[in-house]
CSV table of C-alpha atoms in Angstrom, one decimal:
chain,number,residue,atom,x,y,z
A,1,MET,CA,-8.5,30.5,8.5
A,2,GLU,CA,-7.1,30.4,4.9
A,3,ASN,CA,-9.2,32.1,2.2
A,4,THR,CA,-10.3,29.7,-0.5
A,5,PRO,CA,-9.2,30.2,-4.1
A,6,PRO,CA,-11.7,32.3,-6.1
A,7,THR,CA,-12.3,29.7,-8.8
A,8,LEU,CA,-13.7,26.3,-8.3
A,9,ARG,CA,-12.2,23.5,-10.3
A,10,CYS,CA,-15.4,23.0,-12.3
A,11,PHE,CA,-15.2,26.6,-13.5
A,12,ASN,CA,-11.7,26.0,-14.9
A,13,GLU,CA,-11.8,25.5,-18.6
A,14,ASN,CA,-9.2,22.8,-18.3
A,15,HIS,CA,-11.2,20.7,-15.9
A,16,CYS,CA,-12.5,18.5,-18.7
A,17,ALA,CA,-8.9,17.5,-19.5
A,18,GLU,CA,-9.0,15.4,-16.3
A,19,LEU,CA,-11.7,13.1,-17.8
A,20,PHE,CA,-10.8,9.4,-17.9
A,21,PRO,CA,-8.8,8.4,-21.1
A,22,ASP,CA,-9.6,4.9,-22.2
A,23,ASP,CA,-7.0,5.0,-25.0
A,24,GLY,CA,-9.6,3.8,-27.5
A,25,VAL,CA,-10.2,0.5,-25.6
A,26,GLU,CA,-13.7,0.2,-24.1
A,27,THR,CA,-14.2,-2.1,-21.2
A,28,VAL,CA,-17.0,-2.6,-18.7
A,29,THR,CA,-14.8,-0.8,-16.1
A,30,SER,CA,-14.1,2.2,-18.4
A,31,GLU,CA,-17.7,2.5,-19.4
A,32,GLU,CA,-18.8,2.6,-15.8
A,33,GLN,CA,-16.2,5.2,-15.1
A,34,LYS,CA,-17.3,7.4,-18.0
A,35,LYS,CA,-20.9,7.0,-16.9
A,36,VAL,CA,-20.1,8.4,-13.5
A,37,GLU,CA,-18.1,11.2,-15.0
A,38,ARG,CA,-21.1,12.1,-17.3
A,39,ASN,CA,-23.4,12.2,-14.2
A,40,ILE,CA,-21.0,14.4,-12.4
A,41,GLU,CA,-20.5,16.6,-15.4
A,42,GLU,CA,-24.3,17.1,-15.5
A,43,VAL,CA,-24.4,18.1,-11.9
A,44,LEU,CA,-21.6,20.5,-12.3
A,45,SER,CA,-23.1,22.0,-15.4
A,46,VAL,CA,-26.4,22.7,-13.6
A,47,TYR,CA,-24.5,24.2,-10.7
A,48,LYS,CA,-22.6,26.6,-13.0
A,49,GLN,CA,-25.8,27.7,-14.7
A,50,ILE,CA,-27.4,28.5,-11.4
A,51,HIS,CA,-24.4,30.1,-9.7
A,52,SER,CA,-22.6,32.8,-11.5
A,53,VAL,CA,-20.5,33.4,-8.4
A,54,PRO,CA,-19.4,30.0,-7.1
A,55,GLU,CA,-19.9,29.6,-3.3
A,56,PRO,CA,-20.6,25.9,-2.4
A,57,THR,CA,-22.9,25.6,0.6
A,58,LEU,CA,-23.2,22.9,3.2
A,59,LEU,CA,-26.9,22.2,3.8
A,60,ARG,CA,-26.6,22.2,7.5
A,61,GLU,CA,-30.2,22.5,8.5
A,62,GLN,CA,-31.4,19.9,6.1
A,63,HIS,CA,-28.7,17.4,7.3
A,64,TYR,CA,-29.6,18.2,10.9
A,65,GLN,CA,-33.3,17.5,10.4
A,66,TYR,CA,-32.5,14.2,8.5
A,67,LEU,CA,-30.2,13.0,11.3
A,68,LYS,CA,-32.5,14.1,14.1
A,69,LYS,CA,-35.4,12.1,12.6
A,70,GLY,CA,-33.2,9.1,12.1
A,71,LEU,CA,-32.4,8.9,15.8
A,72,ARG,CA,-36.1,8.3,16.6
A,73,THR,CA,-37.6,6.7,13.5
A,74,LEU,CA,-36.2,4.7,10.6
A,75,SER,CA,-38.0,3.5,7.5
A,76,ASP,CA,-38.5,-0.2,6.7
A,77,ALA,CA,-35.6,0.2,4.2
A,78,TYR,CA,-33.3,-0.1,7.2
A,79,GLU,CA,-34.5,-3.5,8.2
A,80,CYS,CA,-31.5,-5.0,6.5
A,81,LEU,CA,-29.3,-3.3,9.1
A,82,ASP,CA,-31.0,-4.9,12.1
A,83,ALA,CA,-27.7,-6.4,13.1
A,84,SER,CA,-25.9,-3.0,12.7
A,85,ARG,CA,-28.0,-0.8,15.0
A,86,PRO,CA,-25.1,0.5,17.1
A,87,TRP,CA,-23.5,1.6,13.8
A,88,LEU,CA,-26.6,3.7,13.1
A,89,CYS,CA,-26.3,5.3,16.5
A,90,TYR,CA,-22.6,6.1,15.8
A,91,TRP,CA,-23.1,7.4,12.3
A,92,ILE,CA,-25.9,9.7,13.3
A,93,LEU,CA,-24.2,11.0,16.6
A,94,HIS,CA,-20.9,11.6,14.9
A,95,SER,CA,-22.6,13.5,12.1
A,96,LEU,CA,-24.3,15.7,14.6
A,97,GLU,CA,-21.2,16.4,16.5
A,98,LEU,CA,-19.4,17.4,13.3
A,99,LEU,CA,-22.2,19.8,12.6
A,100,GLU,CA,-21.8,21.0,16.2
A,101,GLU,CA,-25.5,20.3,16.9
A,102,PRO,CA,-26.2,19.5,20.5
A,103,ILE,CA,-27.7,16.2,21.4
A,104,PRO,CA,-30.7,16.7,23.9
A,105,ALA,CA,-30.1,15.0,27.2
A,106,ALA,CA,-33.2,12.9,27.0
A,107,VAL,CA,-32.2,11.6,23.5
A,108,ALA,CA,-28.6,10.9,24.7
A,109,SER,CA,-30.0,8.9,27.7
A,110,ASP,CA,-32.3,6.9,25.4
A,111,VAL,CA,-29.3,6.0,23.1
A,112,CYS,CA,-27.4,4.9,26.2
A,113,GLN,CA,-30.2,2.7,27.4
A,114,PHE,CA,-30.6,1.1,23.9
A,115,LEU,CA,-26.9,0.4,23.7
A,116,ALA,CA,-27.0,-1.1,27.1
A,117,HIS,CA,-29.5,-3.6,25.8
A,118,CYS,CA,-27.1,-4.5,23.0
A,119,GLN,CA,-24.3,-5.3,25.4
A,120,SER,CA,-23.5,-9.0,25.8
A,121,PRO,CA,-23.2,-10.6,29.3
A,122,THR,CA,-20.0,-12.2,28.0
A,123,GLY,CA,-18.5,-8.9,26.9
A,124,GLY,CA,-18.7,-6.6,23.9
A,125,PHE,CA,-21.7,-5.3,22.1
A,126,ALA,CA,-24.0,-7.0,19.6
A,127,GLY,CA,-25.6,-5.5,16.5
A,128,GLY,CA,-28.9,-5.5,18.4
A,129,PRO,CA,-30.6,-6.7,21.6
A,130,ARG,CA,-30.2,-10.4,22.3
A,131,GLN,CA,-27.8,-10.9,19.4
A,132,HIS,CA,-24.2,-12.2,19.5
A,133,ALA,CA,-21.4,-9.8,20.4
A,134,HIS,CA,-19.1,-8.7,17.6
A,135,LEU,CA,-16.1,-6.4,17.4
A,136,ALA,CA,-17.6,-4.2,14.7
A,137,PRO,CA,-20.7,-3.1,16.7
A,138,THR,CA,-18.6,-3.0,19.8
A,139,TYR,CA,-16.4,-0.3,18.1
A,140,ALA,CA,-19.5,1.6,17.0
A,141,ALA,CA,-21.2,1.4,20.4
A,142,VAL,CA,-18.1,2.5,22.3
A,143,ASN,CA,-17.6,5.4,19.9
A,144,ALA,CA,-21.3,6.4,20.2
A,145,LEU,CA,-21.1,6.3,24.0
A,146,CYS,CA,-17.8,8.4,24.0
A,147,ILE,CA,-19.5,11.0,21.8
A,148,ILE,CA,-22.3,11.3,24.3
A,149,GLY,CA,-19.6,11.5,27.0
A,150,THR,CA,-21.8,11.4,30.1
A,151,GLU,CA,-21.2,9.3,33.2
A,152,GLU,CA,-24.2,7.3,32.2
A,153,ALA,CA,-22.6,6.6,28.8
A,154,TYR,CA,-19.2,5.7,30.2
A,155,GLY,CA,-20.9,3.5,32.9
A,156,ILE,CA,-22.4,1.3,30.2
A,157,ILE,CA,-19.0,0.3,28.8
A,158,ASP,CA,-17.9,-2.9,30.5
A,159,ARG,CA,-14.5,-3.0,29.7
A,160,SER,CA,-10.7,-7.5,14.5
A,161,ALA,CA,-7.6,-5.5,14.9
A,162,TYR,CA,-8.7,-1.8,14.5
A,163,CYS,CA,-12.0,-2.2,16.3
A,164,ALA,CA,-10.3,-4.0,19.1
A,165,ALA,CA,-7.3,-1.7,19.4
A,166,SER,CA,-9.6,1.4,19.2
A,167,VAL,CA,-11.9,0.1,21.9
A,168,ALA,CA,-8.9,-1.1,24.1
A,169,SER,CA,-7.1,2.2,23.8
A,170,LEU,CA,-10.1,4.4,24.5
A,171,THR,CA,-11.2,2.4,27.5
A,172,ASN,CA,-7.7,1.9,29.0
A,173,ILE,CA,-7.3,-1.8,28.6
A,174,LEU,CA,-4.5,-1.7,26.0
A,175,THR,CA,-1.8,-4.0,27.2
A,176,PRO,CA,1.3,-5.3,25.3
A,177,LYS,CA,0.1,-8.9,25.9
A,178,LEU,CA,-3.3,-8.3,24.4
A,179,PHE,CA,-2.0,-7.3,21.0
A,180,GLU,CA,1.5,-8.8,20.9
A,181,ASP,CA,1.0,-10.6,17.6
A,182,THR,CA,-1.3,-8.0,16.0
A,183,PRO,CA,1.3,-5.7,14.3
A,184,GLY,CA,2.9,-8.6,12.5
A,185,TRP,CA,-0.4,-9.8,11.2
A,186,ILE,CA,-1.4,-6.3,10.0
A,187,LEU,CA,2.0,-6.0,8.3
A,188,ARG,CA,1.3,-9.1,6.3
A,189,CYS,CA,-1.9,-7.5,5.0
A,190,GLN,CA,0.2,-4.8,3.2
A,191,ASN,CA,0.8,-5.9,-0.4
A,192,TRP,CA,2.8,-4.8,-3.4
A,193,GLU,CA,0.4,-2.0,-4.2
A,194,GLY,CA,1.2,-0.2,-0.9
A,195,GLY,CA,-2.2,-0.4,0.6
A,196,LEU,CA,-3.6,-3.1,2.9
A,197,GLY,CA,-6.1,-5.9,2.2
A,198,GLY,CA,-8.6,-7.4,4.6
A,199,VAL,CA,-6.4,-10.5,5.1
A,200,PRO,CA,-2.9,-11.2,3.8
A,201,GLY,CA,-2.8,-11.7,0.1
A,202,LEU,CA,-5.9,-9.7,-0.8
A,203,GLU,CA,-6.2,-6.6,-3.0
A,204,ALA,CA,-5.5,-3.3,-1.2
A,205,HIS,CA,-8.8,-1.6,-0.1
A,206,GLY,CA,-9.4,1.8,1.4
A,207,GLY,CA,-11.4,0.7,4.4
A,208,TYR,CA,-9.0,-2.1,5.4
A,209,THR,CA,-6.0,0.2,4.7
A,210,PHE,CA,-7.4,2.8,7.1
A,211,CYS,CA,-8.2,0.3,9.8
A,212,GLY,CA,-4.9,-1.5,9.5
A,213,THR,CA,-2.9,1.8,9.6
A,214,ALA,CA,-4.9,3.3,12.4
A,215,ALA,CA,-4.5,0.1,14.5
A,216,MET,CA,-0.7,0.3,13.9
A,217,VAL,CA,-0.8,4.0,15.1
A,218,ILE,CA,-2.7,3.0,18.2
A,219,LEU,CA,-0.1,0.3,18.9
A,220,GLY,CA,2.8,2.6,18.2
A,221,LYS,CA,4.0,0.3,15.3
A,222,GLU,CA,3.3,2.3,12.2
A,223,HIS,CA,7.0,2.5,11.4
A,224,MET,CA,6.8,-1.2,10.5
A,225,LEU,CA,4.7,-0.4,7.5
A,226,ASP,CA,6.1,0.6,4.1
A,227,LEU,CA,4.9,4.2,4.7
A,228,LYS,CA,6.1,5.6,1.3
A,229,GLY,CA,4.4,2.8,-0.6
A,230,LEU,CA,1.3,3.4,1.5
A,231,LEU,CA,1.4,7.1,0.7
A,232,ARG,CA,1.8,6.5,-3.0
A,233,TRP,CA,-1.2,4.1,-3.0
A,234,THR,CA,-3.4,6.4,-1.0
A,235,VAL,CA,-2.9,9.6,-2.9
A,236,SER,CA,-3.3,7.7,-6.2
A,237,ARG,CA,-6.9,6.9,-5.1
A,238,GLN,CA,-8.0,10.5,-5.4
A,239,MET,CA,-9.9,10.9,-8.7
A,240,ARG,CA,-8.6,13.5,-11.1
A,241,TYR,CA,-11.9,14.7,-12.5
A,242,GLU,CA,-14.3,14.0,-9.6
A,243,GLY,CA,-12.0,15.1,-6.8
A,244,GLY,CA,-13.3,12.4,-4.4
A,245,PHE,CA,-11.6,9.1,-3.7
A,246,GLN,CA,-12.1,5.5,-4.9
A,247,GLY,CA,-11.6,2.6,-2.6
A,248,ARG,CA,-9.5,0.4,-4.9
A,249,CYS,CA,-7.6,0.7,-8.1
A,250,ASN,CA,-9.9,1.0,-11.2
A,251,LYS,CA,-13.0,1.4,-9.0
A,252,LEU,CA,-15.5,4.3,-9.0
A,253,VAL,CA,-15.5,7.3,-6.8
A,254,ASP,CA,-17.5,6.9,-3.6
A,255,GLY,CA,-18.3,9.6,-1.0
A,256,CYS,CA,-17.5,7.3,2.0
A,257,TYR,CA,-13.8,7.1,1.0
A,258,SER,CA,-13.7,10.8,1.6
A,259,PHE,CA,-12.8,9.6,5.1
A,260,TRP,CA,-11.4,6.1,4.7
A,261,GLN,CA,-8.8,7.4,2.2
A,262,ALA,CA,-8.4,11.1,3.1
A,263,GLY,CA,-8.3,10.1,6.8
A,264,LEU,CA,-5.1,8.2,6.1
A,265,LEU,CA,-3.2,11.3,5.2
A,266,PRO,CA,-3.2,12.8,8.7
A,267,LEU,CA,-1.9,9.5,10.0
A,268,LEU,CA,0.9,9.3,7.4
A,269,HIS,CA,1.7,13.0,7.9
A,270,ARG,CA,2.1,12.3,11.6
A,271,ALA,CA,4.4,9.3,10.9
A,272,PHE,CA,6.6,11.2,8.5
A,273,PHE,CA,6.7,14.2,10.9
A,274,ARG,CA,8.0,12.0,13.7
A,275,ASP,CA,10.6,10.6,11.3
A,276,GLY,CA,11.9,14.1,10.7
A,277,GLU,CA,10.9,14.3,7.0
A,278,SER,CA,12.4,17.6,5.9
A,279,GLU,CA,10.1,18.3,2.9
A,280,LEU,CA,6.9,17.7,4.8
A,281,SER,CA,4.4,20.6,4.5
A,282,LEU,CA,3.3,22.3,7.7
A,283,GLN,CA,0.3,23.9,6.0
A,284,ARG,CA,-1.5,21.2,4.0
A,285,TRP,CA,-2.2,17.5,4.0
A,286,MET,CA,-0.8,15.5,1.1
A,287,PHE,CA,-3.9,15.5,-1.1
A,288,GLU,CA,-6.1,18.0,-2.9
A,289,GLN,CA,-8.2,19.3,-0.1
A,290,GLN,CA,-10.2,21.7,-2.3
A,291,ALA,CA,-11.0,19.0,-4.8
A,292,LEU,CA,-12.4,16.8,-2.1
A,293,GLN,CA,-14.5,19.6,-0.6
A,294,GLU,CA,-15.9,20.4,-4.0
A,295,TYR,CA,-16.9,16.8,-4.6
A,296,ILE,CA,-18.7,16.5,-1.3
A,297,LEU,CA,-20.4,19.8,-1.4
A,298,LEU,CA,-21.4,19.8,-5.1
A,299,CYS,CA,-22.0,16.1,-5.8
A,300,CYS,CA,-22.8,14.3,-2.5
A,301,GLN,CA,-25.6,16.4,-0.9
A,302,ASN,CA,-29.2,15.4,-1.0
A,303,PRO,CA,-31.3,18.7,-1.2
A,304,ALA,CA,-33.6,17.2,1.5
A,305,GLY,CA,-30.7,16.3,3.8
A,306,GLY,CA,-28.2,13.5,4.1
A,307,LEU,CA,-25.2,12.7,1.9
A,308,LEU,CA,-24.6,10.0,-0.6
A,309,ASP,CA,-22.1,7.9,-2.5
A,310,LYS,CA,-22.2,9.7,-5.9
A,311,PRO,CA,-24.8,11.5,-8.1
A,312,GLY,CA,-27.7,9.1,-8.8
A,313,LYS,CA,-27.4,7.2,-5.5
A,314,SER,CA,-29.6,7.5,-2.4
A,315,ARG,CA,-28.8,9.2,0.8
A,316,ASP,CA,-28.1,7.1,3.9
A,317,PHE,CA,-26.6,7.6,7.4
A,318,TYR,CA,-23.4,5.7,6.5
A,319,HIS,CA,-22.5,8.0,3.7
A,320,THR,CA,-23.7,11.0,5.7
A,321,CYS,CA,-21.2,10.2,8.4
A,322,TYR,CA,-18.2,9.5,6.3
A,323,CYS,CA,-18.8,12.3,3.8
A,324,LEU,CA,-18.9,14.8,6.7
A,325,SER,CA,-15.9,13.1,8.3
A,326,GLY,CA,-13.9,13.5,5.1
A,327,LEU,CA,-15.1,17.1,4.7
A,328,SER,CA,-13.8,17.8,8.2
A,329,VAL,CA,-10.4,16.2,7.4
A,330,ALA,CA,-10.1,18.4,4.3
A,331,GLN,CA,-11.0,21.5,6.3
A,332,HIS,CA,-8.6,21.1,9.2
A,333,PHE,CA,-4.8,20.7,9.3
A,334,GLY,CA,-2.5,20.0,12.2
A,335,ASN,CA,-3.3,20.0,15.9
A,336,VAL,CA,-3.9,22.4,18.8
A,337,ASP,CA,-0.4,23.8,18.6
A,338,LEU,CA,-0.3,24.1,14.8
A,339,HIS,CA,-3.8,24.4,13.3
A,340,ARG,CA,-4.8,25.7,9.9
A,341,GLU,CA,-8.3,25.8,8.4
A,342,PHE,CA,-9.2,25.6,4.7
A,343,ILE,CA,-12.9,26.1,4.3
A,344,LEU,CA,-14.3,26.0,0.8
A,345,GLY,CA,-17.2,28.4,0.4
A,346,LYS,CA,-19.0,30.1,3.3
A,347,GLU,CA,-17.6,30.1,6.9
A,348,GLU,CA,-20.9,28.4,7.8
A,349,ASN,CA,-19.6,25.3,5.9
A,350,ARG,CA,-17.0,24.8,8.7
A,351,LEU,CA,-17.3,21.4,10.6
A,352,ALA,CA,-15.8,20.5,13.9
A,353,PRO,CA,-12.5,18.7,13.6
A,354,THR,CA,-12.5,14.9,13.9
A,355,HIS,CA,-9.8,12.7,15.4
A,356,PRO,CA,-8.0,10.9,12.6
A,357,VAL,CA,-7.6,7.6,14.5
A,358,TYR,CA,-11.0,7.2,16.3
A,359,ASN,CA,-13.2,9.4,14.0
A,360,ILE,CA,-14.9,11.2,16.9
A,361,CYS,CA,-14.2,14.8,17.9
A,362,PRO,CA,-10.8,15.2,19.7
A,363,GLU,CA,-12.3,16.6,22.9
A,364,LYS,CA,-14.5,13.5,23.2
A,365,VAL,CA,-11.4,11.3,22.8
A,366,ALA,CA,-9.6,13.4,25.5
A,367,ALA,CA,-12.5,13.1,27.9
A,368,ALA,CA,-12.8,9.3,27.3
A,369,LEU,CA,-9.1,8.8,27.9
A,370,GLN,CA,-9.2,10.9,31.0
A,371,HIS,CA,-12.2,8.9,32.4
A,372,PHE,CA,-10.9,5.4,31.7
A,373,HIS,CA,-7.4,6.1,32.7
A,374,ARG,CA,-8.7,6.6,36.2
A,375,LEU,CA,-9.9,3.0,36.2
A,376,PRO,CA,-7.7,-0.1,36.8
A,377,VAL,CA,-7.0,-2.5,33.9
A,378,SER,CA,-8.8,-5.8,34.4
A,379,GLY,CA,-6.4,-8.4,35.8
A,380,GLN,CA,-3.9,-5.9,37.2
A,381,SER,CA,-3.7,-5.3,40.9
A,382,SER,CA,-1.9,-2.0,40.7
A,383,ALA,CA,-3.5,1.3,40.3
A,384,PRO,CA,-3.5,2.7,36.8
A,385,SER,CA,-0.4,4.6,35.9
A,386,SER,CA,1.6,5.6,32.9
A,387,SER,CA,3.9,2.7,33.4
A,388,SER,CA,1.3,0.0,34.2
A,389,HIS,CA,0.4,-0.7,30.6
A,390,GLN,CA,1.0,0.5,27.1
A,391,GLN,CA,-0.5,4.0,26.5
A,392,PRO,CA,-2.3,4.7,23.2
A,393,ALA,CA,0.0,6.2,20.7
A,394,PRO,CA,-2.1,9.0,19.2
A,395,ALA,CA,-2.4,12.2,21.1
A,396,ALA,CA,-5.9,13.2,21.8
A,397,ASP,CA,-5.5,16.8,20.6
A,398,GLY,CA,-4.2,16.3,17.1
A,399,GLU,CA,-2.3,14.6,14.3
A,400,LEU,CA,1.2,16.0,14.4
A,401,SER,CA,2.0,15.6,18.1
């Protein structure tokens, strides 16, 4: 493990030089940006007053208690997510696995049975019992079941581009015919900025850029993208003062993009590595890993547990999941054969690695692939083999393989 630098960015006297310059022209956008920076400046100022020796701490126990309670009981504030209940299962379970907290067998079985009630008789999972099936909750449900990783969980899975490709590759139903026109459509979503929009012609957005790129990686077609343009757009989304990421150009920092944007960098690193890029680092991702860890640990933790968008916002399970996922990406570089850790603060801050394509832990990806590759693909008479259908492109054990 690499020792962290002794000085945090916020203790550097030049840190304020990174504040947003509006060039004397005030706009609604610039005022919102400066408001966020003032809030963060206040948080950092309080931290510096309290801690003469900087050592950011991940509030593991508080986060664990918050997540554990959420698996059993939710407040009425979550009523608006009634059609996203598999997502709540996934966000909480993935956060727990990143914290390396075991999921009791009884709780895991209860989650499995609930998700079974969300499964549609026509295929896929719905956002709740007796609702219509949809790709997004199908992705969340399959990821949640793969995190649990028991025979009961796998048995429930009856086998939008990223959600579909992710589910298909994890469950061994990824055939060339199934996605033959998908890469071309995703390619049309990449615009002049370098990132990808939700549909062709729209503004580049962090969530859609990650989903489109990860889908191309799964399909083995990432080389079709303008990778250097994509890299330029992605690294430009890391905020100079805050250290976290924004989702789009001229937008505000948001903790969830700690994964949606930073998670792109392992995918791009892998693509450039395969292309033989000679100047590629074999020690660090192509973003400021310390800066992102500082933002998450100092600005995104609720003292009572859970993580959030930015100072002044409320905690929720979505931001808890993706802040922790981004923190994991920033802590771990490489794969099983070439692995480096960069942990800011105490060793207890270390999270488990997360797979950059599926965003569940690599060993859970490997177990799911092993289980479902023993099963035949629907509609094929031959036994499953390496030549019977297209294999998922990303290796289960890491990013550079």
